[in-house]
Amino acid sequence: AQSVSQHNHHVILSEAASLELGCNYSYGGTVNLFWYVQYPGQHLQLLLKYFSGDPLVKGIKGFEAEFIKSKFSFNLRKPSVQWSDTAEYFCAVNRANAGNMLTFGGGTRLMVKP
Amino acid sequence: EAQVTQNPRYLITVTGKKLTVTCSQNMNHEYMSWYRQDPGLGLRQIYYSMNVEVTDKGDVPEGYKVSRKEKRNFPLILESPSPNQTSLYFCASSEGQSPQETQYFGPGTRLLVL
């Protein structure tokens, strides 16, 4: 069965530190990849997505992610975090022939200290 | 304003007492789905619907029912809730079932089954 792993469950950073959150998936076929963010008390919002083309994807709020096919990874990065980035981040994978169904990772809680 | 709404937002109930969580979208979307979010497990899809009268099971359908009689509404029904269904539930919708369609999530319904 397809699974999505986010190995960092909790991350604490100071403002201006760089961020990298890991995401690995186990499915070997063609996939579409997503990162969602959930701010405290709010619903999920799409940060960025990758379908094809340039493996380095830029999203909103200064986030980017890099798809490395050989490593089955889609890590999320931001060069300099802000206090307002405190949230939970979810990686999600969709198989190319599975319609719109998303399989989510367990999430990473990020806390940014002011 | 384009949105997905859920009601109620918070619900406490007892084992065995039937309940319904409503989901409504005002974007004329064809695709709707329900997820549950549990700590460390991310979001898991319960059921989805590709259009009116077309529904199918997701990853964790046991103990749940859905219906899609109208395009805008996709209620989630727990005929006999049990404590292991205590969770945070999200409804989502998208224009179509292509993974390239952005999924819009509702605000969530927090359910506690005693």
PDB file of C-alpha atoms in Angstrom:
ATOM      1  CA  ALA A   1       0.000   0.000   0.000  1.00  0.00           C
ATOM      2  CA  GLN A   2       1.090   3.518  -0.736  1.00  0.00           C
ATOM      3  CA  SER A   3       2.375   5.388   2.298  1.00  0.00           C
ATOM      4  CA  VAL A   4       3.721   8.812   2.957  1.00  0.00           C
ATOM      5  CA  SER A   5       6.251   9.427   5.719  1.00  0.00           C
ATOM      6  CA  GLN A   6       7.124  12.639   7.452  1.00  0.00           C
ATOM      7  CA  HIS A   7       9.918  11.777   9.824  1.00  0.00           C
ATOM      8  CA  ASN A   8       9.976  15.060  11.727  1.00  0.00           C
ATOM      9  CA  HIS A   9       6.925  15.143  13.944  1.00  0.00           C
ATOM     10  CA  HIS A  10       7.842  18.312  15.812  1.00  0.00           C
ATOM     11  CA  VAL A  11      10.265  21.043  14.800  1.00  0.00           C
ATOM     12  CA  ILE A  12      11.148  24.122  16.822  1.00  0.00           C
ATOM     13  CA  LEU A  13      13.069  26.955  15.163  1.00  0.00           C
ATOM     14  CA  SER A  14      13.945  30.534  15.904  1.00  0.00           C
ATOM     15  CA  GLU A  15      12.871  33.279  13.531  1.00  0.00           C
ATOM     16  CA  ALA A  16      15.148  33.679  10.505  1.00  0.00           C
ATOM     17  CA  ALA A  17      16.348  30.069  10.730  1.00  0.00           C
ATOM     18  CA  SER A  18      16.161  27.924   7.625  1.00  0.00           C
ATOM     19  CA  LEU A  19      13.579  25.176   7.390  1.00  0.00           C
ATOM     20  CA  GLU A  20      13.581  21.801   5.725  1.00  0.00           C
ATOM     21  CA  LEU A  21      10.806  19.283   6.332  1.00  0.00           C
ATOM     22  CA  GLY A  22      11.211  15.800   4.970  1.00  0.00           C
ATOM     23  CA  CYS A  23       8.633  13.825   3.025  1.00  0.00           C
ATOM     24  CA  ASN A  24       9.113  10.365   1.532  1.00  0.00           C
ATOM     25  CA  TYR A  25       6.602   8.163  -0.225  1.00  0.00           C
ATOM     26  CA  SER A  26       6.658   4.501  -1.061  1.00  0.00           C
ATOM     27  CA  TYR A  27       4.734   4.303  -4.323  1.00  0.00           C
ATOM     28  CA  GLY A  28       6.907   3.513  -7.352  1.00  0.00           C
ATOM     29  CA  GLY A  29       4.715   4.792 -10.179  1.00  0.00           C
ATOM     30  CA  THR A  30       3.941   8.285 -11.401  1.00  0.00           C
ATOM     31  CA  VAL A  31       2.805  10.547  -8.589  1.00  0.00           C
ATOM     32  CA  ASN A  32       1.600  14.065  -7.997  1.00  0.00           C
ATOM     33  CA  LEU A  33       2.911  15.708  -4.849  1.00  0.00           C
ATOM     34  CA  PHE A  34       1.519  18.355  -2.542  1.00  0.00           C
ATOM     35  CA  TRP A  35       2.298  20.265   0.619  1.00  0.00           C
ATOM     36  CA  TYR A  36      -0.563  21.613   2.708  1.00  0.00           C
ATOM     37  CA  VAL A  37      -0.396  23.873   5.745  1.00  0.00           C
ATOM     38  CA  GLN A  38      -2.823  24.058   8.647  1.00  0.00           C
ATOM     39  CA  TYR A  39      -2.513  27.162  10.817  1.00  0.00           C
ATOM     40  CA  PRO A  40      -3.831  26.869  14.387  1.00  0.00           C
ATOM     41  CA  GLY A  41      -7.601  26.600  14.348  1.00  0.00           C
ATOM     42  CA  GLN A  42      -7.831  26.842  10.589  1.00  0.00           C
ATOM     43  CA  HIS A  43      -8.490  24.465   7.728  1.00  0.00           C
ATOM     44  CA  LEU A  44      -5.922  23.043   5.344  1.00  0.00           C
ATOM     45  CA  GLN A  45      -4.515  25.294   2.663  1.00  0.00           C
ATOM     46  CA  LEU A  46      -2.459  24.313  -0.339  1.00  0.00           C
ATOM     47  CA  LEU A  47       1.152  25.549  -0.173  1.00  0.00           C
ATOM     48  CA  LEU A  48       2.470  24.096  -3.408  1.00  0.00           C
ATOM     49  CA  LYS A  49       2.139  21.168  -5.766  1.00  0.00           C
ATOM     50  CA  TYR A  50       4.205  19.234  -8.270  1.00  0.00           C
ATOM     51  CA  PHE A  51       2.863  17.399 -11.296  1.00  0.00           C
ATOM     52  CA  SER A  52       5.679  17.419 -13.814  1.00  0.00           C
ATOM     53  CA  GLY A  53       8.498  19.547 -15.208  1.00  0.00           C
ATOM     54  CA  ASP A  54      10.968  21.456 -13.068  1.00  0.00           C
ATOM     55  CA  PRO A  55      11.451  19.405  -9.905  1.00  0.00           C
ATOM     56  CA  LEU A  56      11.965  22.560  -7.875  1.00  0.00           C
ATOM     57  CA  VAL A  57       8.543  23.987  -7.153  1.00  0.00           C
ATOM     58  CA  LYS A  58       7.854  27.382  -5.670  1.00  0.00           C
ATOM     59  CA  GLY A  59       4.758  27.950  -3.602  1.00  0.00           C
ATOM     60  CA  ILE A  60       3.158  30.684  -1.580  1.00  0.00           C
ATOM     61  CA  LYS A  61       4.737  32.562   1.342  1.00  0.00           C
ATOM     62  CA  GLY A  62       8.301  31.862   0.231  1.00  0.00           C
ATOM     63  CA  PHE A  63       8.085  28.087   0.458  1.00  0.00           C
ATOM     64  CA  GLU A  64       9.574  25.728  -2.097  1.00  0.00           C
ATOM     65  CA  ALA A  65       9.912  21.992  -2.464  1.00  0.00           C
ATOM     66  CA  GLU A  66      12.178  19.750  -4.464  1.00  0.00           C
ATOM     67  CA  PHE A  67      11.090  16.471  -6.007  1.00  0.00           C
ATOM     68  CA  ILE A  68      13.911  13.938  -6.094  1.00  0.00           C
ATOM     69  CA  LYS A  69      12.548  10.936  -7.930  1.00  0.00           C
ATOM     70  CA  SER A  70      15.478   8.639  -7.116  1.00  0.00           C
ATOM     71  CA  LYS A  71      14.952   9.238  -3.413  1.00  0.00           C
ATOM     72  CA  PHE A  72      11.127   9.194  -3.521  1.00  0.00           C
ATOM     73  CA  SER A  73      11.275  12.498  -1.673  1.00  0.00           C
ATOM     74  CA  PHE A  74       9.544  15.856  -1.808  1.00  0.00           C
ATOM     75  CA  ASN A  75      11.102  17.981   0.932  1.00  0.00           C
ATOM     76  CA  LEU A  76       9.712  21.386   1.847  1.00  0.00           C
ATOM     77  CA  ARG A  77      12.075  24.300   2.394  1.00  0.00           C
ATOM     78  CA  LYS A  78      12.045  27.925   3.392  1.00  0.00           C
ATOM     79  CA  PRO A  79      15.268  29.966   3.732  1.00  0.00           C
ATOM     80  CA  SER A  80      14.086  32.136   6.618  1.00  0.00           C
ATOM     81  CA  VAL A  81      11.061  31.305   8.753  1.00  0.00           C
ATOM     82  CA  GLN A  82       8.812  33.763  10.522  1.00  0.00           C
ATOM     83  CA  TRP A  83       6.750  33.430  13.667  1.00  0.00           C
ATOM     84  CA  SER A  84       3.642  33.379  11.455  1.00  0.00           C
ATOM     85  CA  ASP A  85       4.851  30.118   9.881  1.00  0.00           C
ATOM     86  CA  THR A  86       3.948  28.300  13.096  1.00  0.00           C
ATOM     87  CA  ALA A  87       1.568  25.621  11.840  1.00  0.00           C
ATOM     88  CA  GLU A  88       1.246  21.964  11.001  1.00  0.00           C
ATOM     89  CA  TYR A  89       2.533  20.907   7.586  1.00  0.00           C
ATOM     90  CA  PHE A  90       1.279  17.921   5.647  1.00  0.00           C
ATOM     91  CA  CYS A  91       2.813  16.237   2.667  1.00  0.00           C
ATOM     92  CA  ALA A  92       0.339  14.464   0.372  1.00  0.00           C
ATOM     93  CA  VAL A  93       0.692  12.145  -2.584  1.00  0.00           C
ATOM     94  CA  ASN A  94      -1.690  11.335  -5.382  1.00  0.00           C
ATOM     95  CA  ARG A  95      -1.141   8.449  -7.769  1.00  0.00           C
ATOM     96  CA  ALA A  96      -1.531   9.447 -11.386  1.00  0.00           C
ATOM     97  CA  ASN A  97      -4.347   6.939 -11.981  1.00  0.00           C
ATOM     98  CA  ALA A  98      -6.165   7.376  -8.676  1.00  0.00           C
ATOM     99  CA  GLY A  99      -8.385  10.320  -9.531  1.00  0.00           C
ATOM    100  CA  ASN A 100      -8.216  13.022  -6.909  1.00  0.00           C
ATOM    101  CA  MET A 101      -7.500  10.807  -3.908  1.00  0.00           C
ATOM    102  CA  LEU A 102      -4.762  12.114  -1.644  1.00  0.00           C
ATOM    103  CA  THR A 103      -2.728  10.097   0.820  1.00  0.00           C
ATOM    104  CA  PHE A 104      -1.354  12.294   3.570  1.00  0.00           C
ATOM    105  CA  GLY A 105       1.684  11.977   5.759  1.00  0.00           C
ATOM    106  CA  GLY A 106       1.342  12.201   9.523  1.00  0.00           C
ATOM    107  CA  GLY A 107       2.159  15.894   9.613  1.00  0.00           C
ATOM    108  CA  THR A 108       4.964  17.986  11.109  1.00  0.00           C
ATOM    109  CA  ARG A 109       4.218  20.550  13.765  1.00  0.00           C
ATOM    110  CA  LEU A 110       6.434  23.584  13.339  1.00  0.00           C
ATOM    111  CA  MET A 111       6.847  26.095  16.113  1.00  0.00           C
ATOM    112  CA  VAL A 112       8.779  29.275  15.351  1.00  0.00           C
ATOM    113  CA  LYS A 113      10.012  31.168  18.378  1.00  0.00           C
ATOM    114  CA  PRO A 114       9.961  34.968  18.048  1.00  0.00           C
TER     115      PRO A 114
ATOM    116  CA  GLU B   1     -17.266  33.949  -1.111  1.00  0.00           C
ATOM    117  CA  ALA B   2     -16.253  30.522  -2.383  1.00  0.00           C
ATOM    118  CA  GLN B   3     -16.169  28.131   0.518  1.00  0.00           C
ATOM    119  CA  VAL B   4     -16.799  24.725   1.999  1.00  0.00           C
ATOM    120  CA  THR B   5     -18.890  24.772   5.160  1.00  0.00           C
ATOM    121  CA  GLN B   6     -19.383  22.081   7.755  1.00  0.00           C
ATOM    122  CA  ASN B   7     -21.873  21.750  10.584  1.00  0.00           C
ATOM    123  CA  PRO B   8     -21.598  21.327  13.428  1.00  0.00           C
ATOM    124  CA  ARG B   9     -18.049  22.476  14.167  1.00  0.00           C
ATOM    125  CA  TYR B  10     -17.962  20.700  17.501  1.00  0.00           C
ATOM    126  CA  LEU B  11     -19.986  17.730  18.644  1.00  0.00           C
ATOM    127  CA  ILE B  12     -20.014  15.556  21.751  1.00  0.00           C
ATOM    128  CA  THR B  13     -22.158  12.452  21.607  1.00  0.00           C
ATOM    129  CA  VAL B  14     -22.511   9.009  23.159  1.00  0.00           C
ATOM    130  CA  THR B  15     -21.837   5.592  21.722  1.00  0.00           C
ATOM    131  CA  GLY B  16     -24.590   4.367  19.434  1.00  0.00           C
ATOM    132  CA  LYS B  17     -26.438   7.634  18.919  1.00  0.00           C
ATOM    133  CA  LYS B  18     -26.753   8.293  15.202  1.00  0.00           C
ATOM    134  CA  LEU B  19     -25.359  11.578  13.961  1.00  0.00           C
ATOM    135  CA  THR B  20     -24.877  13.459  10.707  1.00  0.00           C
ATOM    136  CA  VAL B  21     -22.213  15.992   9.859  1.00  0.00           C
ATOM    137  CA  THR B  22     -23.198  18.210   6.971  1.00  0.00           C
ATOM    138  CA  CYS B  23     -20.906  19.537   4.266  1.00  0.00           C
ATOM    139  CA  SER B  24     -21.863  22.104   1.677  1.00  0.00           C
ATOM    140  CA  GLN B  25     -19.921  23.860  -1.073  1.00  0.00           C
ATOM    141  CA  ASN B  26     -20.992  26.841  -3.155  1.00  0.00           C
ATOM    142  CA  MET B  27     -18.531  26.412  -6.011  1.00  0.00           C
ATOM    143  CA  ASN B  28     -20.545  23.952  -8.135  1.00  0.00           C
ATOM    144  CA  HIS B  29     -17.807  21.391  -7.617  1.00  0.00           C
ATOM    145  CA  GLU B  30     -18.338  17.851  -8.840  1.00  0.00           C
ATOM    146  CA  TYR B  31     -15.862  16.102  -6.549  1.00  0.00           C
ATOM    147  CA  MET B  32     -16.340  15.983  -2.785  1.00  0.00           C
ATOM    148  CA  SER B  33     -14.728  13.881  -0.095  1.00  0.00           C
ATOM    149  CA  TRP B  34     -14.474  13.314   3.627  1.00  0.00           C
ATOM    150  CA  TYR B  35     -11.283  12.874   5.621  1.00  0.00           C
ATOM    151  CA  ARG B  36     -10.556  12.199   9.249  1.00  0.00           C
ATOM    152  CA  GLN B  37      -7.464  13.610  10.904  1.00  0.00           C
ATOM    153  CA  ASP B  38      -5.820  11.799  13.798  1.00  0.00           C
ATOM    154  CA  PRO B  39      -2.545  12.697  15.549  1.00  0.00           C
ATOM    155  CA  GLY B  40       0.435  11.154  13.821  1.00  0.00           C
ATOM    156  CA  LEU B  41      -1.678   9.674  11.038  1.00  0.00           C
ATOM    157  CA  GLY B  42      -2.355  12.772   8.978  1.00  0.00           C
ATOM    158  CA  LEU B  43      -5.601  12.831   7.024  1.00  0.00           C
ATOM    159  CA  ARG B  44      -7.184   9.645   5.796  1.00  0.00           C
ATOM    160  CA  GLN B  45      -9.935   9.585   3.226  1.00  0.00           C
ATOM    161  CA  ILE B  46     -13.244   8.074   4.362  1.00  0.00           C
ATOM    162  CA  TYR B  47     -15.481   8.399   1.298  1.00  0.00           C
ATOM    163  CA  TYR B  48     -15.540  10.408  -1.873  1.00  0.00           C
ATOM    164  CA  SER B  49     -18.072  11.347  -4.508  1.00  0.00           C
ATOM    165  CA  MET B  50     -17.369  12.124  -8.130  1.00  0.00           C
ATOM    166  CA  ASN B  51     -20.836  13.503  -8.798  1.00  0.00           C
ATOM    167  CA  VAL B  52     -24.468  13.305  -7.728  1.00  0.00           C
ATOM    168  CA  GLU B  53     -25.453   9.758  -6.774  1.00  0.00           C
ATOM    169  CA  VAL B  54     -21.860   8.548  -7.309  1.00  0.00           C
ATOM    170  CA  THR B  55     -19.968   7.670  -4.143  1.00  0.00           C
ATOM    171  CA  ASP B  56     -17.124   5.313  -3.313  1.00  0.00           C
ATOM    172  CA  LYS B  57     -15.045   4.168  -0.371  1.00  0.00           C
ATOM    173  CA  GLY B  58     -11.767   5.743   0.569  1.00  0.00           C
ATOM    174  CA  ASP B  59      -9.136   4.253   2.854  1.00  0.00           C
ATOM    175  CA  VAL B  60     -11.155   4.095   6.096  1.00  0.00           C
ATOM    176  CA  PRO B  61     -14.869   3.752   5.289  1.00  0.00           C
ATOM    177  CA  GLU B  62     -15.877   1.363   8.109  1.00  0.00           C
ATOM    178  CA  GLY B  63     -18.566   2.798  10.366  1.00  0.00           C
ATOM    179  CA  TYR B  64     -19.479   5.631   8.010  1.00  0.00           C
ATOM    180  CA  LYS B  65     -22.064   6.299   5.325  1.00  0.00           C
ATOM    181  CA  VAL B  66     -22.438   9.143   2.866  1.00  0.00           C
ATOM    182  CA  SER B  67     -24.977  10.337   0.359  1.00  0.00           C
ATOM    183  CA  ARG B  68     -24.863  12.738  -2.575  1.00  0.00           C
ATOM    184  CA  LYS B  69     -28.388  13.651  -3.536  1.00  0.00           C
ATOM    185  CA  GLU B  70     -27.484  17.206  -4.510  1.00  0.00           C
ATOM    186  CA  LYS B  71     -24.312  18.520  -6.038  1.00  0.00           C
ATOM    187  CA  ARG B  72     -23.604  21.007  -3.265  1.00  0.00           C
ATOM    188  CA  ASN B  73     -24.146  18.710  -0.246  1.00  0.00           C
ATOM    189  CA  PHE B  74     -22.242  15.661   0.946  1.00  0.00           C
ATOM    190  CA  PRO B  75     -23.303  14.631   4.457  1.00  0.00           C
ATOM    191  CA  LEU B  76     -21.321  12.160   6.537  1.00  0.00           C
ATOM    192  CA  ILE B  77     -23.456   9.761   8.571  1.00  0.00           C
ATOM    193  CA  LEU B  78     -22.371   7.764  11.607  1.00  0.00           C
ATOM    194  CA  GLU B  79     -25.189   5.270  12.183  1.00  0.00           C
ATOM    195  CA  SER B  80     -23.772   3.961  15.461  1.00  0.00           C
ATOM    196  CA  PRO B  81     -20.787   6.021  16.572  1.00  0.00           C
ATOM    197  CA  SER B  82     -18.068   4.425  18.650  1.00  0.00           C
ATOM    198  CA  PRO B  83     -15.247   6.016  20.668  1.00  0.00           C
ATOM    199  CA  ASN B  84     -12.675   5.138  17.980  1.00  0.00           C
ATOM    200  CA  GLN B  85     -14.493   7.564  15.696  1.00  0.00           C
ATOM    201  CA  THR B  86     -13.490  10.439  17.935  1.00  0.00           C
ATOM    202  CA  SER B  87     -11.548  12.565  15.502  1.00  0.00           C
ATOM    203  CA  LEU B  88     -11.344  15.775  13.515  1.00  0.00           C
ATOM    204  CA  TYR B  89     -13.271  15.522  10.268  1.00  0.00           C
ATOM    205  CA  PHE B  90     -12.700  17.537   7.120  1.00  0.00           C
ATOM    206  CA  CYS B  91     -14.834  17.816   4.040  1.00  0.00           C
ATOM    207  CA  ALA B  92     -13.152  18.802   0.774  1.00  0.00           C
ATOM    208  CA  SER B  93     -14.285  19.634  -2.726  1.00  0.00           C
ATOM    209  CA  SER B  94     -12.755  20.245  -6.134  1.00  0.00           C
ATOM    210  CA  GLU B  95     -14.065  21.113  -9.553  1.00  0.00           C
ATOM    211  CA  GLY B  96     -13.295  17.708 -11.010  1.00  0.00           C
ATOM    212  CA  GLN B  97     -11.549  14.491 -10.118  1.00  0.00           C
ATOM    213  CA  SER B  98      -8.301  15.330 -11.825  1.00  0.00           C
ATOM    214  CA  PRO B  99      -5.458  15.644  -9.317  1.00  0.00           C
ATOM    215  CA  GLN B 100      -4.603  18.943 -10.965  1.00  0.00           C
ATOM    216  CA  GLU B 101      -7.754  20.391  -9.483  1.00  0.00           C
ATOM    217  CA  THR B 102      -7.074  22.169  -6.205  1.00  0.00           C
ATOM    218  CA  GLN B 103      -8.989  20.680  -3.311  1.00  0.00           C
ATOM    219  CA  TYR B 104     -10.702  23.143  -0.981  1.00  0.00           C
ATOM    220  CA  PHE B 105     -11.112  22.062   2.605  1.00  0.00           C
ATOM    221  CA  GLY B 106     -13.813  22.949   5.088  1.00  0.00           C
ATOM    222  CA  PRO B 107     -13.058  24.261   8.588  1.00  0.00           C
ATOM    223  CA  GLY B 108     -13.327  20.865  10.255  1.00  0.00           C
ATOM    224  CA  THR B 109     -15.706  19.185  12.697  1.00  0.00           C
ATOM    225  CA  ARG B 110     -14.295  18.003  15.977  1.00  0.00           C
ATOM    226  CA  LEU B 111     -16.212  14.937  17.202  1.00  0.00           C
ATOM    227  CA  LEU B 112     -15.982  13.318  20.608  1.00  0.00           C
ATOM    228  CA  VAL B 113     -17.770  10.006  21.127  1.00  0.00           C
ATOM    229  CA  LEU B 114     -18.122   9.009  24.778  1.00  0.00           C
TER     230      LEU B 114
END
